[in-house]
Amino acid sequence: MISLNTNTILRYKEFTNWTDTLREVPESMWLQPIAEGKASIGEIVSHLQNWDSYLISMIIPAITNGEGMTFPDFDSFNRLAYEYARSGISNDRLLDEFKQTRLELVDILLAETDIVAKHVTVNGIENCPHTGTPYSLLYIIHEFNDHDNHHKNQILTVL
């Protein structure tokens, strides 16, 4: 059984403690792919920040307006984040932007408990096809926690 509560959101916030350690990554590694055909550390951080920003700018307003969640095509959306990471932004600035966006999102999630727990559709689907759990923003944060850990493990393989 999946436990969805405030701890789900706090775990999402705690990820910034780990990403702060990435400030020690040598510049030469920051934009090197972590494996053939994979993103770099910088691209992964940008990708995570881009999804948090999307939740703030698109998903939360949609739920507030009584709509479901709609997510874009992942590949093209992620490509934009990868391009941003390669735009010349410094490692520290990207990490600062990620942390600022994540903390802003967490503050919203903790303040808007009715929005976070509301059952909504995701791209027209009511329940997660893998678990059967009804979709809510809190469930998406649970999935994003798993997503964060996936990327953390990828990065740890090269550090």
mmCIF file of C-alpha atoms in Angstrom:
data_model
loop_
_atom_site.group_PDB
_atom_site.id
_atom_site.type_symbol
_atom_site.label_atom_id
_atom_site.label_comp_id
_atom_site.label_asym_id
_atom_site.label_seq_id
_atom_site.Cartn_x
_atom_site.Cartn_y
_atom_site.Cartn_z
ATOM 1 C CA MET A 1 0.000 0.000 0.000
ATOM 2 C CA ILE A 2 1.288 3.421 -0.941
ATOM 3 C CA SER A 3 1.288 5.940 1.891
ATOM 4 C CA LEU A 4 0.549 9.450 0.618
ATOM 5 C CA ASN A 5 0.790 12.240 3.167
ATOM 6 C CA THR A 6 2.821 15.255 4.212
ATOM 7 C CA ASN A 7 5.911 13.027 4.467
ATOM 8 C CA THR A 8 5.662 12.480 0.703
ATOM 9 C CA ILE A 9 6.074 16.229 0.201
ATOM 10 C CA LEU A 10 8.814 16.548 2.817
ATOM 11 C CA ARG A 11 10.756 13.747 1.116
ATOM 12 C CA TYR A 12 10.456 15.740 -2.108
ATOM 13 C CA LYS A 13 11.948 18.745 -0.328
ATOM 14 C CA GLU A 14 14.791 16.718 1.217
ATOM 15 C CA PHE A 15 16.136 15.871 -2.242
ATOM 16 C CA THR A 16 17.620 19.389 -2.355
ATOM 17 C CA ASN A 17 20.012 18.359 0.436
ATOM 18 C CA TRP A 18 21.481 15.763 -1.899
ATOM 19 C CA THR A 19 21.547 18.015 -4.967
ATOM 20 C CA ASP A 20 23.521 20.553 -2.920
ATOM 21 C CA THR A 21 26.355 17.985 -2.856
ATOM 22 C CA LEU A 22 26.539 18.252 -6.659
ATOM 23 C CA ARG A 23 28.246 21.632 -6.231
ATOM 24 C CA GLU A 24 31.426 19.585 -5.724
ATOM 25 C CA VAL A 25 31.170 17.886 -9.135
ATOM 26 C CA PRO A 26 34.150 18.878 -11.294
ATOM 27 C CA GLU A 27 33.241 21.232 -14.137
ATOM 28 C CA SER A 28 34.650 18.699 -16.611
ATOM 29 C CA MET A 29 32.009 16.116 -15.557
ATOM 30 C CA TRP A 30 28.986 18.442 -15.414
ATOM 31 C CA LEU A 31 27.961 18.161 -19.076
ATOM 32 C CA GLN A 32 29.438 14.731 -19.854
ATOM 33 C CA PRO A 33 26.777 12.053 -20.491
ATOM 34 C CA ILE A 34 26.513 9.698 -17.508
ATOM 35 C CA ALA A 35 26.451 6.809 -20.005
ATOM 36 C CA GLU A 36 26.245 6.440 -23.759
ATOM 37 C CA GLY A 37 22.971 7.911 -24.982
ATOM 38 C CA LYS A 38 22.121 9.314 -21.531
ATOM 39 C CA ALA A 39 21.871 12.839 -20.152
ATOM 40 C CA SER A 40 24.632 14.581 -18.215
ATOM 41 C CA ILE A 41 24.477 15.588 -14.556
ATOM 42 C CA GLY A 42 23.691 19.178 -15.564
ATOM 43 C CA GLU A 43 20.997 18.058 -17.981
ATOM 44 C CA ILE A 44 19.407 15.878 -15.283
ATOM 45 C CA VAL A 45 19.316 18.777 -12.807
ATOM 46 C CA SER A 46 17.798 21.032 -15.469
ATOM 47 C CA HIS A 47 15.269 18.324 -16.325
ATOM 48 C CA LEU A 48 14.171 18.027 -12.679
ATOM 49 C CA GLN A 49 13.871 21.802 -12.359
ATOM 50 C CA ASN A 50 11.839 21.983 -15.563
ATOM 51 C CA TRP A 51 9.293 19.454 -14.265
ATOM 52 C CA ASP A 52 8.958 21.291 -10.944
ATOM 53 C CA SER A 53 8.411 24.534 -12.823
ATOM 54 C CA TYR A 54 5.778 22.829 -14.975
ATOM 55 C CA LEU A 55 3.902 21.669 -11.875
ATOM 56 C CA ILE A 56 3.903 25.248 -10.546
ATOM 57 C CA SER A 57 2.956 27.010 -13.784
ATOM 58 C CA MET A 58 0.601 24.506 -15.428
ATOM 59 C CA ILE A 59 -0.551 21.658 -13.178
ATOM 60 C CA ILE A 60 -1.467 23.515 -9.997
ATOM 61 C CA PRO A 61 -3.465 26.192 -11.885
ATOM 62 C CA ALA A 62 -5.272 23.463 -13.867
ATOM 63 C CA ILE A 63 -6.316 21.625 -10.697
ATOM 64 C CA THR A 64 -7.319 24.928 -9.073
ATOM 65 C CA ASN A 65 -9.573 25.577 -12.095
ATOM 66 C CA GLY A 66 -11.238 22.162 -11.751
ATOM 67 C CA GLU A 67 -9.341 20.594 -14.645
ATOM 68 C CA GLY A 68 -7.247 17.443 -14.794
ATOM 69 C CA MET A 69 -3.493 17.287 -15.164
ATOM 70 C CA THR A 70 -2.074 17.285 -18.678
ATOM 71 C CA PHE A 71 1.549 16.390 -19.236
ATOM 72 C CA PRO A 72 3.394 17.181 -22.467
ATOM 73 C CA ASP A 73 5.373 14.779 -24.631
ATOM 74 C CA PHE A 74 8.266 13.819 -22.369
ATOM 75 C CA ASP A 75 10.998 13.673 -25.011
ATOM 76 C CA SER A 76 10.488 17.144 -26.457
ATOM 77 C CA PHE A 77 9.882 18.641 -22.997
ATOM 78 C CA ASN A 78 13.078 17.094 -21.628
ATOM 79 C CA ARG A 79 15.044 18.205 -24.682
ATOM 80 C CA LEU A 80 14.285 21.833 -23.772
ATOM 81 C CA ALA A 81 15.743 21.257 -20.300
ATOM 82 C CA TYR A 82 18.863 19.629 -21.748
ATOM 83 C CA GLU A 83 19.368 22.604 -24.063
ATOM 84 C CA TYR A 84 19.086 24.970 -21.102
ATOM 85 C CA ALA A 85 21.761 23.026 -19.202
ATOM 86 C CA ARG A 86 24.066 23.402 -22.227
ATOM 87 C CA SER A 87 23.245 27.116 -22.706
ATOM 88 C CA GLY A 88 26.227 28.312 -20.706
ATOM 89 C CA ILE A 89 24.488 28.538 -17.335
ATOM 90 C CA SER A 90 26.911 27.854 -14.489
ATOM 91 C CA ASN A 91 26.613 24.709 -12.392
ATOM 92 C CA ASP A 92 25.966 26.726 -9.248
ATOM 93 C CA ARG A 93 23.319 28.907 -10.883
ATOM 94 C CA LEU A 94 21.472 25.854 -12.242
ATOM 95 C CA LEU A 95 21.615 24.179 -8.830
ATOM 96 C CA ASP A 96 20.365 27.411 -7.222
ATOM 97 C CA GLU A 97 17.478 27.611 -9.706
ATOM 98 C CA PHE A 98 16.596 23.972 -9.112
ATOM 99 C CA LYS A 99 16.595 24.417 -5.335
ATOM 100 C CA GLN A 100 14.602 27.669 -5.471
ATOM 101 C CA THR A 101 11.973 26.093 -7.736
ATOM 102 C CA ARG A 102 11.752 22.894 -5.669
ATOM 103 C CA LEU A 103 11.353 24.834 -2.410
ATOM 104 C CA GLU A 104 8.733 27.103 -3.981
ATOM 105 C CA LEU A 105 6.803 24.055 -5.171
ATOM 106 C CA VAL A 106 7.034 22.392 -1.757
ATOM 107 C CA ASP A 107 5.724 25.543 -0.055
ATOM 108 C CA ILE A 108 2.729 25.568 -2.413
ATOM 109 C CA LEU A 109 2.088 21.854 -1.887
ATOM 110 C CA LEU A 110 2.164 22.205 1.898
ATOM 111 C CA ALA A 111 -0.164 25.242 1.796
ATOM 112 C CA GLU A 112 -2.684 23.886 -0.727
ATOM 113 C CA THR A 113 -3.652 20.558 0.848
ATOM 114 C CA ASP A 114 -7.055 20.503 -0.845
ATOM 115 C CA ILE A 115 -5.464 20.897 -4.291
ATOM 116 C CA VAL A 116 -2.755 18.335 -3.520
ATOM 117 C CA ALA A 117 -5.173 15.609 -2.391
ATOM 118 C CA LYS A 118 -7.928 16.192 -4.969
ATOM 119 C CA HIS A 119 -8.545 13.226 -7.268
ATOM 120 C CA VAL A 120 -8.010 14.316 -10.864
ATOM 121 C CA THR A 121 -7.247 12.785 -14.219
ATOM 122 C CA VAL A 122 -3.795 12.643 -15.793
ATOM 123 C CA ASN A 123 -3.981 12.989 -19.573
ATOM 124 C CA GLY A 124 -7.586 11.792 -19.262
ATOM 125 C CA ILE A 125 -6.849 8.722 -17.099
ATOM 126 C CA GLU A 126 -8.289 8.470 -13.571
ATOM 127 C CA ASN A 127 -6.034 5.828 -11.995
ATOM 128 C CA CYS A 128 -2.382 4.912 -12.320
ATOM 129 C CA PRO A 129 -2.252 1.938 -14.712
ATOM 130 C CA HIS A 130 0.594 0.357 -12.698
ATOM 131 C CA THR A 131 -0.825 0.600 -9.172
ATOM 132 C CA GLY A 132 -4.527 1.369 -9.642
ATOM 133 C CA THR A 133 -4.137 4.340 -7.303
ATOM 134 C CA PRO A 134 -6.429 7.282 -8.108
ATOM 135 C CA TYR A 135 -4.424 10.174 -9.490
ATOM 136 C CA SER A 136 -3.839 13.273 -7.404
ATOM 137 C CA LEU A 137 -1.030 15.784 -7.311
ATOM 138 C CA LEU A 138 0.190 14.059 -4.145
ATOM 139 C CA TYR A 139 0.410 10.771 -6.059
ATOM 140 C CA ILE A 140 2.398 12.538 -8.803
ATOM 141 C CA ILE A 141 4.807 13.839 -6.133
ATOM 142 C CA HIS A 142 5.136 10.247 -4.883
ATOM 143 C CA GLU A 143 6.038 9.194 -8.436
ATOM 144 C CA PHE A 144 8.422 12.156 -8.773
ATOM 145 C CA ASN A 145 10.174 11.025 -5.557
ATOM 146 C CA ASP A 146 10.853 7.699 -7.291
ATOM 147 C CA HIS A 147 11.938 9.645 -10.382
ATOM 148 C CA ASP A 148 14.358 11.740 -8.289
ATOM 149 C CA ASN A 149 15.871 8.600 -6.775
ATOM 150 C CA HIS A 150 16.260 7.022 -10.211
ATOM 151 C CA HIS A 151 18.294 10.017 -11.363
ATOM 152 C CA LYS A 152 20.238 10.165 -8.090
ATOM 153 C CA ASN A 153 21.282 6.535 -8.571
ATOM 154 C CA GLN A 154 22.280 7.254 -12.181
ATOM 155 C CA ILE A 155 24.465 10.161 -11.084
ATOM 156 C CA LEU A 156 26.023 8.195 -8.234
ATOM 157 C CA THR A 157 27.284 5.607 -10.728
ATOM 158 C CA VAL A 158 29.639 8.228 -12.228
ATOM 159 C CA LEU A 159 30.709 10.042 -9.051
#
